[in-house]
PDB file of C-alpha atoms in Angstrom:
ATOM      1  CA  UNK A 232     -96.835  43.399  80.842  1.00  0.00           C
ATOM      2  CA  UNK A 233     -96.631  39.664  80.343  1.00  0.00           C
ATOM      3  CA  UNK A 234     -96.758  37.641  83.516  1.00  0.00           C
ATOM      4  CA  UNK A 235     -94.120  34.879  82.509  1.00  0.00           C
ATOM      5  CA  UNK A 236     -90.460  34.902  83.726  1.00  0.00           C
ATOM      6  CA  UNK A 237     -87.571  35.518  81.507  1.00  0.00           C
ATOM      7  CA  UNK A 238     -86.544  31.709  81.601  1.00  0.00           C
ATOM      8  CA  UNK A 239     -90.248  30.171  80.704  1.00  0.00           C
ATOM      9  CA  UNK A 240     -90.133  32.964  77.637  1.00  0.00           C
ATOM     10  CA  UNK A 241     -86.764  31.455  76.458  1.00  0.00           C
ATOM     11  CA  UNK A 242     -87.129  27.686  76.992  1.00  0.00           C
ATOM     12  CA  UNK A 243     -87.045  25.656  74.076  1.00  0.00           C
ATOM     13  CA  UNK A 244     -86.445  28.346  71.818  1.00  0.00           C
ATOM     14  CA  UNK A 245     -82.329  29.145  71.549  1.00  0.00           C
ATOM     15  CA  UNK A 246     -80.521  32.124  71.742  1.00  0.00           C
ATOM     16  CA  UNK A 247     -82.115  33.219  68.555  1.00  0.00           C
ATOM     17  CA  UNK A 248     -85.431  31.584  68.903  1.00  0.00           C
ATOM     18  CA  UNK A 249     -85.006  29.610  65.837  1.00  0.00           C
ATOM     19  CA  UNK A 250     -81.683  27.804  67.004  1.00  0.00           C
ATOM     20  CA  UNK A 251     -83.951  24.533  67.542  1.00  0.00           C
ATOM     21  CA  UNK A 252     -85.541  24.278  64.221  1.00  0.00           C
ATOM     22  CA  UNK A 253     -83.327  22.349  62.416  1.00  0.00           C
ATOM     23  CA  UNK A 254     -83.029  19.808  65.367  1.00  0.00           C
ATOM     24  CA  UNK A 255     -87.299  19.665  65.486  1.00  0.00           C
ATOM     25  CA  UNK A 256     -86.450  19.192  61.793  1.00  0.00           C
ATOM     26  CA  UNK A 257     -84.516  16.432  61.924  1.00  0.00           C
ATOM     27  CA  UNK A 258     -86.474  14.745  64.253  1.00  0.00           C
ATOM     28  CA  UNK A 259     -90.049  14.944  62.462  1.00  0.00           C
ATOM     29  CA  UNK A 260     -88.256  13.657  59.530  1.00  0.00           C
ATOM     30  CA  UNK A 261     -86.721  10.983  61.296  1.00  0.00           C
ATOM     31  CA  UNK A 262     -89.705   9.850  62.589  1.00  0.00           C
ATOM     32  CA  UNK A 263     -91.254  10.141  58.745  1.00  0.00           C
ATOM     33  CA  UNK A 264     -88.054   8.119  57.432  1.00  0.00           C
ATOM     34  CA  UNK A 265     -88.061   5.320  60.101  1.00  0.00           C
ATOM     35  CA  UNK A 266     -91.612   4.291  58.421  1.00  0.00           C
ATOM     36  CA  UNK A 267     -90.855   5.356  54.829  1.00  0.00           C
ATOM     37  CA  UNK A 268     -87.489   3.273  54.598  1.00  0.00           C
ATOM     38  CA  UNK A 269     -88.289  -0.251  54.905  1.00  0.00           C
ATOM     39  CA  UNK A 270     -91.098   0.133  52.507  1.00  0.00           C
ATOM     40  CA  UNK A 271     -88.493   2.134  50.352  1.00  0.00           C
ATOM     41  CA  UNK A 272     -85.733  -0.352  50.327  1.00  0.00           C
ATOM     42  CA  UNK A 273     -88.350  -3.037  49.022  1.00  0.00           C
ATOM     43  CA  UNK A 274     -89.547  -0.857  46.125  1.00  0.00           C
ATOM     44  CA  UNK A 275     -85.997  -0.063  44.951  1.00  0.00           C
ATOM     45  CA  UNK A 276     -85.287  -4.053  45.236  1.00  0.00           C
ATOM     46  CA  UNK A 277     -88.204  -4.934  43.018  1.00  0.00           C
ATOM     47  CA  UNK A 278     -86.901  -2.427  40.502  1.00  0.00           C
ATOM     48  CA  UNK A 279     -83.448  -2.995  40.321  1.00  0.00           C
ATOM     49  CA  UNK A 280     -83.030  -5.659  37.261  1.00  0.00           C
ATOM     50  CA  UNK A 281     -85.874  -4.624  35.143  1.00  0.00           C
ATOM     51  CA  UNK A 282     -85.418  -3.519  31.465  1.00  0.00           C
ATOM     52  CA  UNK A 283     -85.902   0.030  30.723  1.00  0.00           C
ATOM     53  CA  UNK A 284     -90.028  -0.233  29.569  1.00  0.00           C
ATOM     54  CA  UNK A 285     -90.221  -2.262  32.837  1.00  0.00           C
ATOM     55  CA  UNK A 286     -88.618   0.495  35.082  1.00  0.00           C
ATOM     56  CA  UNK A 287     -90.609   3.369  33.280  1.00  0.00           C
ATOM     57  CA  UNK A 288     -93.625   1.031  33.705  1.00  0.00           C
ATOM     58  CA  UNK A 289     -93.047  -0.165  37.391  1.00  0.00           C
ATOM     59  CA  UNK A 290     -92.425   3.963  38.729  1.00  0.00           C
ATOM     60  CA  UNK A 291     -95.606   4.796  36.558  1.00  0.00           C
ATOM     61  CA  UNK A 292     -97.821   2.983  39.307  1.00  0.00           C
ATOM     62  CA  UNK A 293     -98.818   5.022  42.415  1.00  0.00           C
ATOM     63  CA  UNK A 294     -97.053   3.184  44.995  1.00  0.00           C
ATOM     64  CA  UNK A 295     -93.395   3.071  43.970  1.00  0.00           C
ATOM     65  CA  UNK A 296     -93.309   6.456  42.491  1.00  0.00           C
ATOM     66  CA  UNK A 297     -95.158   8.214  46.004  1.00  0.00           C
ATOM     67  CA  UNK A 298     -93.009   6.057  47.966  1.00  0.00           C
ATOM     68  CA  UNK A 299     -89.906   6.637  46.194  1.00  0.00           C
ATOM     69  CA  UNK A 300     -90.729  10.507  45.881  1.00  0.00           C
ATOM     70  CA  UNK A 301     -91.338  11.141  49.516  1.00  0.00           C
ATOM     71  CA  UNK A 302     -88.124   8.798  50.567  1.00  0.00           C
ATOM     72  CA  UNK A 303     -86.152  11.499  48.073  1.00  0.00           C
ATOM     73  CA  UNK A 304     -87.517  14.353  49.228  1.00  0.00           C
ATOM     74  CA  UNK A 305     -87.879  14.305  52.725  1.00  0.00           C
ATOM     75  CA  UNK A 306     -84.608  12.512  52.828  1.00  0.00           C
ATOM     76  CA  UNK A 307     -82.214  15.182  51.341  1.00  0.00           C
ATOM     77  CA  UNK A 308     -84.420  17.731  53.226  1.00  0.00           C
ATOM     78  CA  UNK A 309     -82.815  15.843  56.356  1.00  0.00           C
ATOM     79  CA  UNK A 310     -79.834  15.349  54.882  1.00  0.00           C
ATOM     80  CA  UNK A 311     -79.634  19.419  54.543  1.00  0.00           C
ATOM     81  CA  UNK A 312     -79.895  19.685  58.106  1.00  0.00           C
ATOM     82  CA  UNK A 313     -77.803  16.668  58.769  1.00  0.00           C
ATOM     83  CA  UNK A 314     -74.820  18.195  56.773  1.00  0.00           C
ATOM     84  CA  UNK A 315     -75.439  21.454  58.321  1.00  0.00           C
ATOM     85  CA  UNK A 316     -74.659  19.989  61.586  1.00  0.00           C
ATOM     86  CA  UNK A 317     -71.454  18.119  60.496  1.00  0.00           C
ATOM     87  CA  UNK A 318     -70.510  21.854  58.600  1.00  0.00           C
ATOM     88  CA  UNK A 319     -71.413  23.888  61.853  1.00  0.00           C
ATOM     89  CA  UNK A 320     -68.755  21.382  63.909  1.00  0.00           C
ATOM     90  CA  UNK A 321     -65.782  21.060  61.404  1.00  0.00           C
ATOM     91  CA  UNK A 322     -65.810  24.390  59.230  1.00  0.00           C
ATOM     92  CA  UNK A 323     -65.406  28.021  60.182  1.00  0.00           C
ATOM     93  CA  UNK A 324     -66.087  31.578  58.226  1.00  0.00           C
ATOM     94  CA  UNK A 325     -66.288  31.274  54.736  1.00  0.00           C
ATOM     95  CA  UNK A 326     -65.747  27.629  54.365  1.00  0.00           C
ATOM     96  CA  UNK A 327     -68.931  27.131  56.456  1.00  0.00           C
ATOM     97  CA  UNK A 328     -70.670  29.481  54.384  1.00  0.00           C
ATOM     98  CA  UNK A 329     -69.554  27.572  51.279  1.00  0.00           C
ATOM     99  CA  UNK A 330     -70.540  24.207  52.608  1.00  0.00           C
ATOM    100  CA  UNK A 331     -73.889  25.092  53.750  1.00  0.00           C
ATOM    101  CA  UNK A 332     -74.389  26.706  50.457  1.00  0.00           C
ATOM    102  CA  UNK A 333     -73.411  23.655  48.341  1.00  0.00           C
ATOM    103  CA  UNK A 334     -75.149  21.211  50.724  1.00  0.00           C
ATOM    104  CA  UNK A 335     -78.654  22.708  49.746  1.00  0.00           C
ATOM    105  CA  UNK A 336     -77.801  23.735  46.298  1.00  0.00           C
ATOM    106  CA  UNK A 337     -76.670  19.370  45.633  1.00  0.00           C
ATOM    107  CA  UNK A 338     -79.695  18.663  47.982  1.00  0.00           C
ATOM    108  CA  UNK A 339     -82.388  20.342  46.372  1.00  0.00           C
ATOM    109  CA  UNK A 340     -80.900  19.604  42.607  1.00  0.00           C
ATOM    110  CA  UNK A 341     -81.135  15.464  43.769  1.00  0.00           C
ATOM    111  CA  UNK A 342     -84.689  16.071  44.431  1.00  0.00           C
ATOM    112  CA  UNK A 343     -85.204  18.130  41.090  1.00  0.00           C
ATOM    113  CA  UNK A 344     -83.925  15.418  39.401  1.00  0.00           C
ATOM    114  CA  UNK A 345     -85.725  12.542  41.125  1.00  0.00           C
ATOM    115  CA  UNK A 346     -89.302  14.323  40.978  1.00  0.00           C
ATOM    116  CA  UNK A 347     -88.436  14.994  37.117  1.00  0.00           C
ATOM    117  CA  UNK A 348     -87.893  11.373  36.232  1.00  0.00           C
ATOM    118  CA  UNK A 349     -90.782  10.309  38.412  1.00  0.00           C
ATOM    119  CA  UNK A 350     -93.026  12.810  36.822  1.00  0.00           C
ATOM    120  CA  UNK A 351     -91.666  11.392  33.326  1.00  0.00           C
ATOM    121  CA  UNK A 352     -92.527   8.002  34.219  1.00  0.00           C
ATOM    122  CA  UNK A 353     -95.952   8.832  35.310  1.00  0.00           C
ATOM    123  CA  UNK A 354     -96.798  10.718  32.336  1.00  0.00           C
ATOM    124  CA  UNK A 355     -95.579   7.612  30.076  1.00  0.00           C
ATOM    125  CA  UNK A 356     -97.699   4.892  31.775  1.00  0.00           C
ATOM    126  CA  UNK A 357    -100.822   7.760  31.495  1.00  0.00           C
ATOM    127  CA  UNK A 358    -100.024   8.092  27.576  1.00  0.00           C
ATOM    128  CA  UNK A 359    -100.122   3.987  27.333  1.00  0.00           C
ATOM    129  CA  UNK A 360    -103.489   3.853  29.791  1.00  0.00           C
TER     130      UNK A 360
ATOM    131  CA  UNK B  31     -41.786   8.066  98.253  1.00  0.00           C
ATOM    132  CA  UNK B  32     -41.595   4.429  98.913  1.00  0.00           C
ATOM    133  CA  UNK B  33     -45.388   3.834  98.977  1.00  0.00           C
ATOM    134  CA  UNK B  34     -46.307   5.371  95.822  1.00  0.00           C
ATOM    135  CA  UNK B  35     -48.424   3.390  93.923  1.00  0.00           C
ATOM    136  CA  UNK B  36     -46.312   2.280  90.509  1.00  0.00           C
ATOM    137  CA  UNK B  37     -47.550   1.029  87.276  1.00  0.00           C
ATOM    138  CA  UNK B  38     -51.119   1.020  88.587  1.00  0.00           C
ATOM    139  CA  UNK B  39     -51.951   4.414  88.271  1.00  0.00           C
ATOM    140  CA  UNK B  40     -54.710   5.992  85.888  1.00  0.00           C
ATOM    141  CA  UNK B  41     -53.063   6.614  82.492  1.00  0.00           C
ATOM    142  CA  UNK B  42     -54.022  10.305  81.183  1.00  0.00           C
ATOM    143  CA  UNK B  43     -56.277   9.730  78.052  1.00  0.00           C
ATOM    144  CA  UNK B  44     -53.769  10.940  75.271  1.00  0.00           C
ATOM    145  CA  UNK B  45     -55.136  11.802  71.984  1.00  0.00           C
ATOM    146  CA  UNK B  46     -53.356   9.548  69.902  1.00  0.00           C
ATOM    147  CA  UNK B  47     -53.261   6.641  72.130  1.00  0.00           C
ATOM    148  CA  UNK B  48     -56.771   7.145  73.502  1.00  0.00           C
ATOM    149  CA  UNK B  49     -59.078   3.982  72.761  1.00  0.00           C
ATOM    150  CA  UNK B  50     -62.492   5.464  71.879  1.00  0.00           C
ATOM    151  CA  UNK B  51     -65.287   3.672  74.115  1.00  0.00           C
ATOM    152  CA  UNK B  52     -67.873   1.777  71.795  1.00  0.00           C
ATOM    153  CA  UNK B  53     -70.452   4.353  72.339  1.00  0.00           C
ATOM    154  CA  UNK B  54     -68.117   6.787  70.728  1.00  0.00           C
ATOM    155  CA  UNK B  55     -67.760   4.884  67.649  1.00  0.00           C
ATOM    156  CA  UNK B  56     -71.536   3.932  67.189  1.00  0.00           C
ATOM    157  CA  UNK B  57     -72.057   7.652  67.450  1.00  0.00           C
ATOM    158  CA  UNK B  58     -69.661   8.760  65.198  1.00  0.00           C
ATOM    159  CA  UNK B  59     -70.685   5.860  62.765  1.00  0.00           C
ATOM    160  CA  UNK B  60     -74.195   7.494  62.485  1.00  0.00           C
ATOM    161  CA  UNK B  61     -72.908  10.543  61.201  1.00  0.00           C
ATOM    162  CA  UNK B  62     -70.546   8.823  58.855  1.00  0.00           C
ATOM    163  CA  UNK B  63     -73.325   6.388  57.826  1.00  0.00           C
ATOM    164  CA  UNK B  64     -75.488   9.518  56.856  1.00  0.00           C
ATOM    165  CA  UNK B  65     -73.208  11.086  55.360  1.00  0.00           C
ATOM    166  CA  UNK B  66     -71.878   7.780  52.992  1.00  0.00           C
ATOM    167  CA  UNK B  67     -75.593   7.364  52.003  1.00  0.00           C
ATOM    168  CA  UNK B  68     -74.930  10.024  49.652  1.00  0.00           C
ATOM    169  CA  UNK B  69     -73.271   7.722  47.157  1.00  0.00           C
ATOM    170  CA  UNK B  70     -76.895   5.414  46.881  1.00  0.00           C
ATOM    171  CA  UNK B  71     -79.061   8.043  46.427  1.00  0.00           C
ATOM    172  CA  UNK B  72     -76.746   9.879  43.727  1.00  0.00           C
ATOM    173  CA  UNK B  73     -76.381   6.236  41.929  1.00  0.00           C
ATOM    174  CA  UNK B  74     -80.242   5.716  42.058  1.00  0.00           C
ATOM    175  CA  UNK B  75     -81.441   8.868  41.135  1.00  0.00           C
ATOM    176  CA  UNK B  76     -78.961   8.804  38.102  1.00  0.00           C
ATOM    177  CA  UNK B  77     -80.183   5.368  37.066  1.00  0.00           C
ATOM    178  CA  UNK B  78     -83.871   6.866  37.219  1.00  0.00           C
ATOM    179  CA  UNK B  79     -83.088   9.557  35.344  1.00  0.00           C
ATOM    180  CA  UNK B  80     -81.230   7.710  32.505  1.00  0.00           C
ATOM    181  CA  UNK B  81     -84.435   5.780  32.395  1.00  0.00           C
ATOM    182  CA  UNK B  82     -86.200   8.472  30.967  1.00  0.00           C
ATOM    183  CA  UNK B  83     -83.206   9.779  28.785  1.00  0.00           C
ATOM    184  CA  UNK B  84     -82.498   7.776  26.272  1.00  0.00           C
ATOM    185  CA  UNK B  85     -81.608   3.599  25.886  1.00  0.00           C
ATOM    186  CA  UNK B  86     -77.888   4.572  25.683  1.00  0.00           C
ATOM    187  CA  UNK B  87     -78.007   6.498  29.079  1.00  0.00           C
ATOM    188  CA  UNK B  88     -79.647   3.640  30.623  1.00  0.00           C
ATOM    189  CA  UNK B  89     -77.549   1.024  29.403  1.00  0.00           C
ATOM    190  CA  UNK B  90     -74.853   3.087  30.735  1.00  0.00           C
ATOM    191  CA  UNK B  91     -76.798   3.297  34.348  1.00  0.00           C
ATOM    192  CA  UNK B  92     -77.785  -0.182  34.457  1.00  0.00           C
ATOM    193  CA  UNK B  93     -74.613  -1.406  33.642  1.00  0.00           C
ATOM    194  CA  UNK B  94     -73.047   0.398  36.546  1.00  0.00           C
ATOM    195  CA  UNK B  95     -76.243  -0.365  39.088  1.00  0.00           C
ATOM    196  CA  UNK B  96     -75.954  -3.989  38.189  1.00  0.00           C
ATOM    197  CA  UNK B  97     -71.770  -4.322  38.175  1.00  0.00           C
ATOM    198  CA  UNK B  98     -69.930  -5.199  41.179  1.00  0.00           C
ATOM    199  CA  UNK B  99     -69.138  -1.690  42.059  1.00  0.00           C
ATOM    200  CA  UNK B 100     -73.266  -1.090  41.941  1.00  0.00           C
ATOM    201  CA  UNK B 101     -73.575  -4.107  44.205  1.00  0.00           C
ATOM    202  CA  UNK B 102     -71.049  -2.757  46.578  1.00  0.00           C
ATOM    203  CA  UNK B 103     -72.527   0.810  46.849  1.00  0.00           C
ATOM    204  CA  UNK B 104     -76.238  -0.408  46.665  1.00  0.00           C
ATOM    205  CA  UNK B 105     -75.424  -3.059  49.478  1.00  0.00           C
ATOM    206  CA  UNK B 106     -73.132  -0.713  51.515  1.00  0.00           C
ATOM    207  CA  UNK B 107     -75.924   2.177  51.143  1.00  0.00           C
ATOM    208  CA  UNK B 108     -78.571  -0.657  52.437  1.00  0.00           C
ATOM    209  CA  UNK B 109     -76.696  -1.535  55.525  1.00  0.00           C
ATOM    210  CA  UNK B 110     -76.007   2.123  55.997  1.00  0.00           C
ATOM    211  CA  UNK B 111     -79.544   3.231  55.920  1.00  0.00           C
ATOM    212  CA  UNK B 112     -80.354   0.419  58.647  1.00  0.00           C
ATOM    213  CA  UNK B 113     -77.617   1.747  60.558  1.00  0.00           C
ATOM    214  CA  UNK B 114     -78.569   5.018  60.255  1.00  0.00           C
ATOM    215  CA  UNK B 115     -81.923   4.251  61.102  1.00  0.00           C
ATOM    216  CA  UNK B 116     -81.392   2.251  64.367  1.00  0.00           C
ATOM    217  CA  UNK B 117     -78.812   4.859  65.382  1.00  0.00           C
ATOM    218  CA  UNK B 118     -81.556   7.651  65.085  1.00  0.00           C
ATOM    219  CA  UNK B 119     -84.211   6.131  67.037  1.00  0.00           C
ATOM    220  CA  UNK B 120     -81.362   5.415  69.763  1.00  0.00           C
ATOM    221  CA  UNK B 121     -80.945   9.495  69.478  1.00  0.00           C
ATOM    222  CA  UNK B 122     -84.739  10.206  70.033  1.00  0.00           C
ATOM    223  CA  UNK B 123     -84.383   7.988  73.191  1.00  0.00           C
ATOM    224  CA  UNK B 124     -81.077   9.939  73.812  1.00  0.00           C
ATOM    225  CA  UNK B 125     -83.280  13.412  73.237  1.00  0.00           C
ATOM    226  CA  UNK B 126     -85.905  11.940  75.857  1.00  0.00           C
ATOM    227  CA  UNK B 127     -83.028  11.399  78.327  1.00  0.00           C
ATOM    228  CA  UNK B 128     -83.318   7.469  78.060  1.00  0.00           C
ATOM    229  CA  UNK B 129     -80.196   5.122  77.751  1.00  0.00           C
ATOM    230  CA  UNK B 130     -77.547   7.820  78.557  1.00  0.00           C
ATOM    231  CA  UNK B 131     -76.010   5.432  81.311  1.00  0.00           C
ATOM    232  CA  UNK B 132     -72.850   3.911  80.159  1.00  0.00           C
ATOM    233  CA  UNK B 133     -74.085   0.308  80.565  1.00  0.00           C
ATOM    234  CA  UNK B 134     -77.385   1.347  78.942  1.00  0.00           C
ATOM    235  CA  UNK B 135     -75.098   2.962  75.800  1.00  0.00           C
ATOM    236  CA  UNK B 136     -72.613   0.076  75.422  1.00  0.00           C
ATOM    237  CA  UNK B 137     -75.620  -2.580  75.184  1.00  0.00           C
ATOM    238  CA  UNK B 138     -77.330  -0.380  72.777  1.00  0.00           C
ATOM    239  CA  UNK B 139     -74.354   0.158  70.785  1.00  0.00           C
ATOM    240  CA  UNK B 140     -73.840  -3.709  70.601  1.00  0.00           C
ATOM    241  CA  UNK B 141     -77.641  -3.729  69.467  1.00  0.00           C
ATOM    242  CA  UNK B 142     -76.876  -1.355  66.525  1.00  0.00           C
ATOM    243  CA  UNK B 143     -73.805  -3.240  65.170  1.00  0.00           C
ATOM    244  CA  UNK B 144     -75.549  -6.696  65.262  1.00  0.00           C
ATOM    245  CA  UNK B 145     -79.213  -5.097  64.489  1.00  0.00           C
ATOM    246  CA  UNK B 146     -78.113  -3.301  61.439  1.00  0.00           C
ATOM    247  CA  UNK B 147     -75.756  -6.360  60.198  1.00  0.00           C
ATOM    248  CA  UNK B 148     -78.699  -8.717  60.970  1.00  0.00           C
ATOM    249  CA  UNK B 149     -81.444  -6.362  59.553  1.00  0.00           C
ATOM    250  CA  UNK B 150     -78.574  -6.240  56.065  1.00  0.00           C
ATOM    251  CA  UNK B 151     -78.421  -9.850  55.875  1.00  0.00           C
ATOM    252  CA  UNK B 152     -82.119 -10.296  55.984  1.00  0.00           C
ATOM    253  CA  UNK B 153     -82.904  -7.488  53.118  1.00  0.00           C
ATOM    254  CA  UNK B 154     -80.163  -9.172  51.372  1.00  0.00           C
ATOM    255  CA  UNK B 155     -81.920 -12.436  51.379  1.00  0.00           C
ATOM    256  CA  UNK B 156     -85.390 -11.144  50.584  1.00  0.00           C
ATOM    257  CA  UNK B 157     -83.758  -9.322  47.631  1.00  0.00           C
ATOM    258  CA  UNK B 158     -82.560 -12.751  46.164  1.00  0.00           C
ATOM    259  CA  UNK B 159     -85.097 -14.858  47.141  1.00  0.00           C
ATOM    260  CA  UNK B 160     -88.046 -12.840  45.651  1.00  0.00           C
TER     261      UNK B 160
END
């Protein structure tokens, strides 16, 4: 027998015991993005305007590559939960399911494309070195 | 019915004539900016993928990126990102039970509007100077 009250067992968990996970993930990723955002803006601002070889060499460096990769990955995972909140608010039934599925597929596609590009640029510089 | 207060009675907030309080507008803007940021991230990722694809693909993406459309998307995204960041920080205070009084929410709402615009202008200046 567990010596805790029903309230204590339920507190902070929500009805399904997983209902607060999305909110908590949004909070954690938001904190990470607060730190990443200013650095990411500076990194991108430096890259825009460079010729193609310059862009590839720039994102071949560790710092711009890691900041850009982190921002896009964490940002899109944050985006999945954010759109989920909006979809839950405005859509019902099948439309809600389709919306959630589309948002998740889209977000991972963006992550995959960005990671692919960054890896290619990293490997291109590796060949030069 | 002689002493009925006419003309100075509180009005029912009808949906079509209800003026949203500033705190409501700034709250809704958090959601709008968060979703609109899709445009900026798509343009940037397209540009990155084009750079590893071919000269032609990069020329196309780079042309869009450096055109006035790209400038509007990237500058708009930059402001939206600052706004969403500041509003997100405010939400963390809300979650902790702080800043929920009407007057404080009014002040933080103005701080979001002015703060995001100031940071966006500062970022643009940094971008063009350096």
